[in-house]
CSV table of C-alpha atoms in Angstrom, one decimal:
chain,number,residue,atom,x,y,z
A,73,MET,CA,-17.3,-2.9,-6.6
A,74,THR,CA,-20.5,-3.4,-8.6
A,75,GLY,CA,-22.1,-6.8,-9.0
A,76,GLU,CA,-22.8,-6.2,-12.7
A,77,ILE,CA,-20.0,-7.1,-15.1
A,78,THR,CA,-19.7,-7.4,-18.9
A,79,LEU,CA,-18.5,-10.6,-20.7
A,80,LEU,CA,-17.0,-9.7,-24.1
A,81,VAL,CA,-17.0,-12.8,-26.3
A,82,ASN,CA,-15.2,-13.7,-29.5
A,83,PRO,CA,-17.2,-16.7,-30.8
A,84,THR,CA,-14.5,-17.7,-33.3
A,85,ALA,CA,-11.5,-17.7,-30.9
A,86,GLY,CA,-9.6,-20.9,-30.8
A,87,ARG,CA,-11.7,-22.4,-33.6
A,88,GLY,CA,-14.9,-22.0,-31.7
A,89,ARG,CA,-13.6,-22.3,-28.2
A,90,GLY,CA,-14.7,-18.7,-27.4
A,91,ALA,CA,-18.4,-19.5,-27.8
A,92,HIS,CA,-18.1,-22.7,-25.6
A,93,ALA,CA,-15.9,-21.0,-23.0
A,94,ALA,CA,-18.4,-18.2,-22.4
A,95,ARG,CA,-20.9,-20.5,-20.7
A,96,PRO,CA,-18.7,-22.0,-17.9
A,97,ALA,CA,-17.0,-18.6,-17.4
A,98,ALA,CA,-20.4,-16.9,-17.0
A,99,ALA,CA,-21.6,-19.7,-14.7
A,100,ALA,CA,-18.6,-19.3,-12.4
A,101,LEU,CA,-19.1,-15.5,-12.3
A,102,ARG,CA,-22.8,-15.9,-11.5
A,103,ASP,CA,-22.0,-18.5,-8.8
A,104,ALA,CA,-19.9,-15.8,-7.1
A,105,GLY,CA,-23.0,-13.6,-7.0
A,106,LEU,CA,-22.2,-11.4,-10.0
A,107,SER,CA,-24.7,-10.3,-12.6
A,108,VAL,CA,-23.3,-11.0,-16.1
A,109,THR,CA,-24.2,-9.4,-19.4
A,110,THR,CA,-22.7,-11.0,-22.5
A,111,VAL,CA,-21.9,-8.9,-25.6
A,112,ALA,CA,-20.5,-10.0,-28.9
A,113,GLY,CA,-20.1,-7.7,-31.8
A,114,VAL,CA,-20.8,-8.5,-35.5
A,115,ASP,CA,-17.2,-7.5,-36.2
A,116,SER,CA,-14.2,-6.0,-34.3
A,117,ALA,CA,-15.3,-2.4,-34.7
A,118,ASP,CA,-18.8,-3.3,-33.4
A,119,ALA,CA,-17.4,-5.3,-30.5
A,120,LEU,CA,-15.1,-2.4,-29.6
A,121,ARG,CA,-18.0,0.1,-29.6
A,122,ARG,CA,-20.0,-2.2,-27.4
A,123,ALA,CA,-17.1,-2.7,-25.0
A,124,ARG,CA,-16.6,1.1,-24.8
A,125,ASP,CA,-20.3,1.6,-24.2
A,126,ALA,CA,-20.2,-0.9,-21.3
A,127,VAL,CA,-17.2,0.9,-19.7
A,128,ALA,CA,-18.9,4.3,-20.2
A,129,GLY,CA,-22.0,2.9,-18.6
A,130,GLY,CA,-20.2,1.9,-15.4
A,131,THR,CA,-19.8,-1.8,-15.8
A,132,GLY,CA,-18.0,-3.3,-12.8
A,133,ALA,CA,-15.5,-5.1,-15.0
A,134,LEU,CA,-14.9,-6.0,-18.7
A,135,VAL,CA,-14.1,-9.7,-19.0
A,136,ALA,CA,-12.6,-10.7,-22.4
A,137,VAL,CA,-13.3,-14.3,-23.6
A,138,GLY,CA,-11.0,-15.3,-26.5
A,139,GLY,CA,-7.4,-15.0,-27.4
A,140,ASP,CA,-4.9,-12.2,-27.5
A,141,GLY,CA,-6.9,-10.5,-30.3
A,142,MET,CA,-9.9,-10.2,-28.0
A,143,VAL,CA,-7.7,-9.0,-25.1
A,144,SER,CA,-6.2,-6.4,-27.4
A,145,LEU,CA,-9.7,-5.1,-28.3
A,146,ALA,CA,-10.7,-5.1,-24.7
A,147,LEU,CA,-7.6,-3.1,-23.7
A,148,GLN,CA,-8.7,-0.3,-26.1
A,149,ALA,CA,-11.8,0.1,-24.0
A,150,VAL,CA,-10.5,-0.2,-20.5
A,151,ALA,CA,-6.9,1.2,-20.6
A,152,GLY,CA,-6.7,4.5,-18.7
A,153,THR,CA,-10.0,4.0,-17.0
A,154,ALA,CA,-11.0,2.6,-13.5
A,155,THR,CA,-12.7,-0.4,-15.1
A,156,PRO,CA,-10.8,-3.7,-14.4
A,157,LEU,CA,-10.1,-6.3,-17.0
A,158,GLY,CA,-10.7,-10.0,-16.7
A,159,VAL,CA,-9.3,-12.5,-19.1
A,160,ILE,CA,-10.8,-15.9,-20.1
A,161,ALA,CA,-8.0,-17.1,-22.3
A,162,VAL,CA,-9.2,-19.7,-24.8
A,163,GLY,CA,-7.4,-18.6,-28.0
A,164,THR,CA,-4.4,-19.9,-29.8
A,165,GLY,CA,-1.6,-17.9,-28.3
A,166,ASN,CA,-2.9,-16.5,-25.0
A,167,ASP,CA,0.4,-14.7,-24.3
A,168,PHE,CA,-1.2,-11.9,-22.2
A,169,ALA,CA,-2.6,-14.5,-19.9
A,170,ARG,CA,0.6,-16.4,-19.7
A,171,THR,CA,2.6,-13.3,-18.9
A,172,LEU,CA,0.2,-12.5,-16.0
A,173,GLY,CA,-0.1,-16.1,-14.6
A,174,LEU,CA,-3.8,-16.4,-15.6
A,175,PRO,CA,-5.4,-19.8,-16.3
A,176,VAL,CA,-5.2,-20.9,-20.0
A,177,ARG,CA,-8.0,-22.8,-21.6
A,178,ASP,CA,-9.8,-23.4,-18.3
A,179,PRO,CA,-12.7,-20.9,-18.5
A,180,ALA,CA,-14.4,-22.0,-15.2
A,181,ALA,CA,-11.1,-21.5,-13.3
A,182,ALA,CA,-10.5,-18.2,-15.0
A,183,GLY,CA,-14.0,-17.1,-14.2
A,184,ARG,CA,-13.6,-18.0,-10.5
A,185,LEU,CA,-10.3,-16.2,-10.3
A,186,ALA,CA,-11.8,-13.0,-11.9
A,187,ALA,CA,-14.7,-13.1,-9.4
A,188,ASP,CA,-12.3,-13.6,-6.4
A,189,ALA,CA,-10.0,-10.7,-7.5
A,190,LEU,CA,-13.0,-8.4,-8.2
A,191,LYS,CA,-14.3,-9.0,-4.7
A,192,ARG,CA,-10.9,-8.9,-3.0
A,193,ASP,CA,-9.3,-5.7,-4.3
A,194,GLY,CA,-10.6,-5.0,-7.8
A,195,GLY,CA,-7.4,-6.3,-9.5
A,196,SER,CA,-3.8,-5.2,-9.6
A,197,ALA,CA,-2.4,-2.4,-11.8
A,198,VAL,CA,-0.1,-3.4,-14.7
A,199,ASP,CA,1.8,-1.5,-17.3
A,200,LEU,CA,0.7,-1.3,-21.0
A,201,GLY,CA,2.4,0.0,-24.1
A,202,ARG,CA,0.8,2.6,-26.4
A,203,ALA,CA,2.0,2.7,-30.0
A,204,GLY,CA,1.2,5.1,-32.8
A,205,GLY,CA,2.9,7.2,-35.4
A,206,SER,CA,6.3,8.8,-35.0
A,207,ALA,CA,5.0,11.1,-32.2
A,208,GLY,CA,3.3,8.2,-30.4
A,209,GLU,CA,-0.1,9.3,-31.5
A,210,GLY,CA,-2.7,8.0,-33.9
A,211,GLY,CA,-2.5,4.3,-34.9
A,212,ARG,CA,-5.1,1.7,-35.4
A,213,GLY,CA,-8.2,1.9,-33.4
A,214,GLY,CA,-7.4,5.2,-31.7
A,215,GLY,CA,-7.1,3.2,-28.5
A,216,GLY,CA,-7.3,5.1,-25.2
A,217,ARG,CA,-8.0,8.8,-24.6
A,218,ALA,CA,-4.5,9.9,-25.3
A,219,GLY,CA,-4.3,8.4,-28.8
A,220,GLY,CA,-2.5,5.4,-30.2
A,221,THR,CA,-3.1,1.7,-29.8
A,222,TRP,CA,-2.7,0.0,-26.4
A,223,PHE,CA,-0.8,-3.3,-26.2
A,224,GLY,CA,0.0,-5.7,-23.3
A,225,THR,CA,2.6,-8.1,-24.7
A,226,VAL,CA,5.0,-7.4,-27.6
A,227,LEU,CA,5.4,-5.0,-30.5
A,228,ALA,CA,7.0,-7.0,-33.2
A,229,THR,CA,8.9,-5.8,-36.3
A,230,GLY,CA,11.3,-7.4,-38.8
A,231,PHE,CA,11.5,-11.1,-39.7
A,232,ASP,CA,8.6,-12.1,-37.5
A,233,SER,CA,6.3,-9.3,-38.8
A,234,ARG,CA,7.2,-10.3,-42.3
A,235,VAL,CA,6.1,-13.8,-41.5
A,236,ASN,CA,2.8,-12.4,-40.2
A,237,ASP,CA,2.4,-10.3,-43.3
A,238,ARG,CA,2.9,-13.3,-45.6
A,239,GLY,CA,0.8,-15.7,-43.5
A,240,ASN,CA,-2.1,-13.2,-43.5
A,241,ARG,CA,-2.0,-13.1,-47.3
A,242,MET,CA,-2.2,-16.9,-47.6
A,243,ARG,CA,-5.5,-18.6,-48.0
A,244,TRP,CA,-4.2,-22.1,-47.6
A,245,PRO,CA,-3.4,-24.0,-45.4
A,246,ARG,CA,-5.4,-22.8,-42.4
A,247,GLY,CA,-4.2,-22.4,-38.8
A,248,ARG,CA,-0.7,-22.4,-37.6
A,249,ALA,CA,0.6,-24.5,-40.6
A,250,LYS,CA,0.3,-21.5,-42.9
A,251,TYR,CA,2.6,-19.5,-40.6
A,252,ASP,CA,5.1,-22.3,-40.7
A,253,LEU,CA,5.1,-22.2,-44.5
A,254,ALA,CA,5.3,-18.4,-44.4
A,255,MET,CA,8.4,-18.7,-42.2
A,256,LEU,CA,10.1,-21.0,-44.6
A,257,ALA,CA,9.3,-18.7,-47.5
A,258,GLU,CA,10.7,-15.7,-45.6
A,259,LEU,CA,13.8,-17.6,-44.7
A,260,ALA,CA,14.4,-18.2,-48.4
A,261,ALA,CA,14.1,-14.4,-49.1
A,262,PHE,CA,15.8,-13.4,-45.8
A,263,ARG,CA,17.8,-10.1,-45.7
A,264,PRO,CA,18.8,-8.0,-42.6
A,265,VAL,CA,16.9,-4.7,-42.3
A,266,PRO,CA,18.4,-1.3,-41.9
A,267,TYR,CA,16.7,0.2,-38.8
A,268,ARG,CA,16.8,3.6,-37.1
A,269,LEU,CA,16.3,3.1,-33.4
A,270,THR,CA,15.8,5.7,-30.7
A,271,LEU,CA,15.5,4.9,-27.0
A,272,ASP,CA,14.1,7.5,-24.7
A,273,ASP,CA,15.8,10.8,-25.3
A,274,GLY,CA,19.0,9.2,-26.7
A,275,ALA,CA,20.5,9.7,-30.1
A,276,GLU,CA,19.1,7.9,-33.1
A,277,ARG,CA,21.0,4.7,-33.8
A,278,GLU,CA,21.4,3.2,-37.3
A,279,ILE,CA,21.6,-0.6,-37.0
A,280,GLU,CA,21.3,-3.7,-39.3
A,281,ALA,CA,19.0,-6.2,-37.6
A,282,THR,CA,16.9,-9.3,-38.2
A,283,LEU,CA,14.2,-8.2,-35.9
A,284,VAL,CA,13.4,-5.7,-33.1
A,285,ALA,CA,10.8,-6.6,-30.5
A,286,VAL,CA,9.5,-4.1,-27.9
A,287,GLY,CA,8.2,-6.1,-24.9
A,288,ASN,CA,5.9,-4.9,-22.2
A,289,GLY,CA,5.3,-8.6,-21.6
A,290,SER,CA,7.7,-11.5,-22.2
A,291,SER,CA,6.2,-13.5,-25.0
A,292,TYR,CA,4.3,-13.6,-28.3
A,293,GLY,CA,3.3,-16.2,-30.8
A,294,GLY,CA,2.0,-18.7,-28.2
A,295,GLY,CA,4.9,-18.8,-25.7
A,296,MET,CA,7.9,-17.5,-27.7
A,297,ARG,CA,9.7,-15.6,-24.9
A,298,ILE,CA,11.3,-13.0,-27.2
A,299,CYS,CA,11.6,-10.5,-24.3
A,300,ALA,CA,12.0,-13.1,-21.6
A,301,GLY,CA,13.1,-10.6,-18.9
A,302,ALA,CA,10.2,-8.1,-19.4
A,303,ARG,CA,8.1,-7.1,-16.5
A,304,THR,CA,4.7,-5.5,-16.4
A,305,ASP,CA,5.2,-3.5,-13.3
A,306,ASP,CA,8.5,-1.5,-13.9
A,307,GLY,CA,7.5,1.2,-16.3
A,308,LEU,CA,10.0,0.0,-18.9
A,309,PHE,CA,10.0,-2.0,-22.1
A,310,ASP,CA,12.6,-4.7,-22.8
A,311,VAL,CA,13.8,-4.1,-26.3
A,312,THR,CA,15.2,-7.3,-27.9
A,313,VAL,CA,17.4,-6.8,-31.0
A,314,VAL,CA,18.5,-9.7,-33.1
A,315,GLY,CA,21.3,-8.3,-35.1
A,316,SER,CA,22.4,-9.0,-38.6
A,317,CYS,CA,23.0,-12.7,-39.0
A,318,SER,CA,23.0,-15.5,-41.5
A,319,ARG,CA,20.1,-17.9,-42.1
A,320,THR,CA,22.0,-20.6,-40.3
A,321,THR,CA,22.4,-18.4,-37.2
A,322,LEU,CA,18.7,-17.4,-37.3
A,323,LEU,CA,17.7,-21.1,-37.4
A,324,THR,CA,20.0,-21.7,-34.5
A,325,VAL,CA,18.6,-18.8,-32.4
A,326,PHE,CA,14.9,-19.1,-33.1
A,327,PRO,CA,14.2,-22.5,-31.3
A,328,ARG,CA,15.8,-21.0,-28.2
A,329,VAL,CA,13.2,-18.3,-28.0
A,330,TYR,CA,10.7,-20.7,-26.4
A,331,ARG,CA,13.0,-21.1,-23.4
A,332,GLY,CA,14.2,-17.5,-23.4
A,333,THR,CA,17.8,-18.7,-23.7
A,334,HIS,CA,18.3,-16.8,-27.0
A,335,LEU,CA,19.1,-13.7,-25.0
A,336,SER,CA,22.6,-15.0,-24.3
A,337,HIS,CA,23.5,-15.4,-28.0
A,338,PRO,CA,26.1,-13.0,-29.3
A,339,ALA,CA,23.7,-11.8,-32.0
A,340,VAL,CA,21.1,-10.7,-29.5
A,341,THR,CA,21.2,-7.5,-27.4
A,342,VAL,CA,18.6,-6.2,-24.9
A,343,HIS,CA,17.9,-2.6,-24.1
A,344,ARG,CA,15.5,-1.1,-21.5
A,345,ALA,CA,13.6,2.1,-22.2
A,346,ALA,CA,10.2,3.8,-21.5
A,347,ARG,CA,9.9,5.2,-25.1
A,348,VAL,CA,11.1,3.5,-28.3
A,349,THR,CA,10.9,4.8,-31.8
A,350,LEU,CA,11.5,2.4,-34.7
A,351,ALA,CA,11.9,3.3,-38.4
A,352,ALA,CA,12.7,0.8,-41.2
A,353,PRO,CA,11.7,0.6,-44.9
A,354,GLY,CA,8.9,-1.8,-45.9
A,355,LEU,CA,8.1,-3.2,-42.4
A,356,THR,CA,4.7,-3.5,-40.6
A,357,GLY,CA,4.5,-3.3,-36.8
A,358,TYR,CA,2.4,-5.9,-35.0
A,359,ALA,CA,1.3,-5.4,-31.4
A,360,ASP,CA,-0.4,-8.3,-29.5
A,361,GLY,CA,-0.4,-10.1,-32.9
A,362,GLU,CA,-2.6,-7.3,-34.5
A,363,PRO,CA,-1.3,-5.1,-37.3
A,364,LEU,CA,-0.5,-1.5,-36.3
A,365,GLY,CA,0.6,-0.2,-39.6
A,366,PRO,CA,3.9,0.6,-41.3
A,367,LEU,CA,7.0,1.9,-39.5
A,368,PRO,CA,8.0,4.5,-38.3
A,369,LEU,CA,6.2,3.8,-35.0
A,370,THR,CA,6.8,5.1,-31.5
A,371,ALA,CA,5.8,3.0,-28.4
A,372,VAL,CA,5.5,4.5,-24.9
A,373,CYS,CA,5.3,2.4,-21.7
A,374,VAL,CA,2.5,3.7,-19.5
A,375,PRO,CA,2.8,2.5,-15.9
A,376,GLY,CA,-0.3,1.1,-14.2
A,377,ALA,CA,-2.5,1.7,-17.3
A,378,VAL,CA,-5.0,-1.1,-16.5
A,379,ARG,CA,-6.2,-3.1,-13.5
A,380,VAL,CA,-6.2,-6.8,-14.3
A,381,LEU,CA,-8.2,-9.4,-12.3
A,382,ARG,CA,-5.7,-12.0,-11.3
A,383,ALA,CA,-4.6,-14.1,-8.3
A,384,GLU,CA,-2.9,-12.3,-5.5
A,385,ARG,CA,-0.1,-14.9,-5.4
A,386,ALA,CA,0.5,-14.5,-9.2
A,387,SER,CA,1.1,-10.7,-8.7
A,388,GLU,CA,3.5,-11.4,-5.8
A,389,ALA,CA,5.4,-14.1,-7.8
A,390,LEU,CA,5.9,-11.7,-10.7
A,391,SER,CA,7.3,-9.0,-8.5
A,392,LYS,CA,9.7,-11.5,-6.9
A,393,ASP,CA,10.8,-12.9,-10.3
A,394,GLY,CA,11.9,-9.4,-11.4
């Protein structure tokens, strides 16, 4: 373990919380005897280049300060390498941190935890998804040496990705309110989607569905537990399919997603697979809240793809919960 680590900062995360969080996080790491270098790119491409340069230069850890978008960017730099990832979760959703039992919006505590884990064992290995074109290659960012984009939580398609598409096009209002309005607009125009779904080496299935979510982690959207049973240490995705249903049924099912109780609804089925291919007309895939591109897409679960700096008891608890 080296005493030199890199803090990757998103100054705009959580409406400015990223910039404020960097200071107590860095202080906690330095108090633990670590040397900290802070980097912040002028845009996402520059930040990714700087993160990859730090990893190639032998940094002892890459610690992402921000939300799930910054974690997603950091994963593209560290996945498949020996460099561990720390997370100072101060964004809006923080689903990667929630999934792994990391502190949320407490940068000093998160910094102390990262330092302790780095000194103790260098972090624990967790699975990641890798998504790209129909062969599992390519995709936004070219993340990882094997191609495709790495993700830690959920690959979303269908109703929820259409809400994201619409919300991203809206200039007003700002923040979460615009996605609430986008959801109402999508409900008004709601139609089930004809999917083609392939799990592992099985036959292609033609289904009508409201949405299909491929979960390496359990939640997206700030705690919506769409793949509530997913684990990050079993080498498999949980694939949640909300079948063809009415607007009324969708409105009934969606609030239950925050508790994970939607999985018992008759319209919902869950599959488990290490490789998933999705095709559907007119849909964009989103992974960790970031747009991947249009379907078809293939996602592959890669066991132990990254080491995450987290509490030992959190790792044990997640294993027992499975």
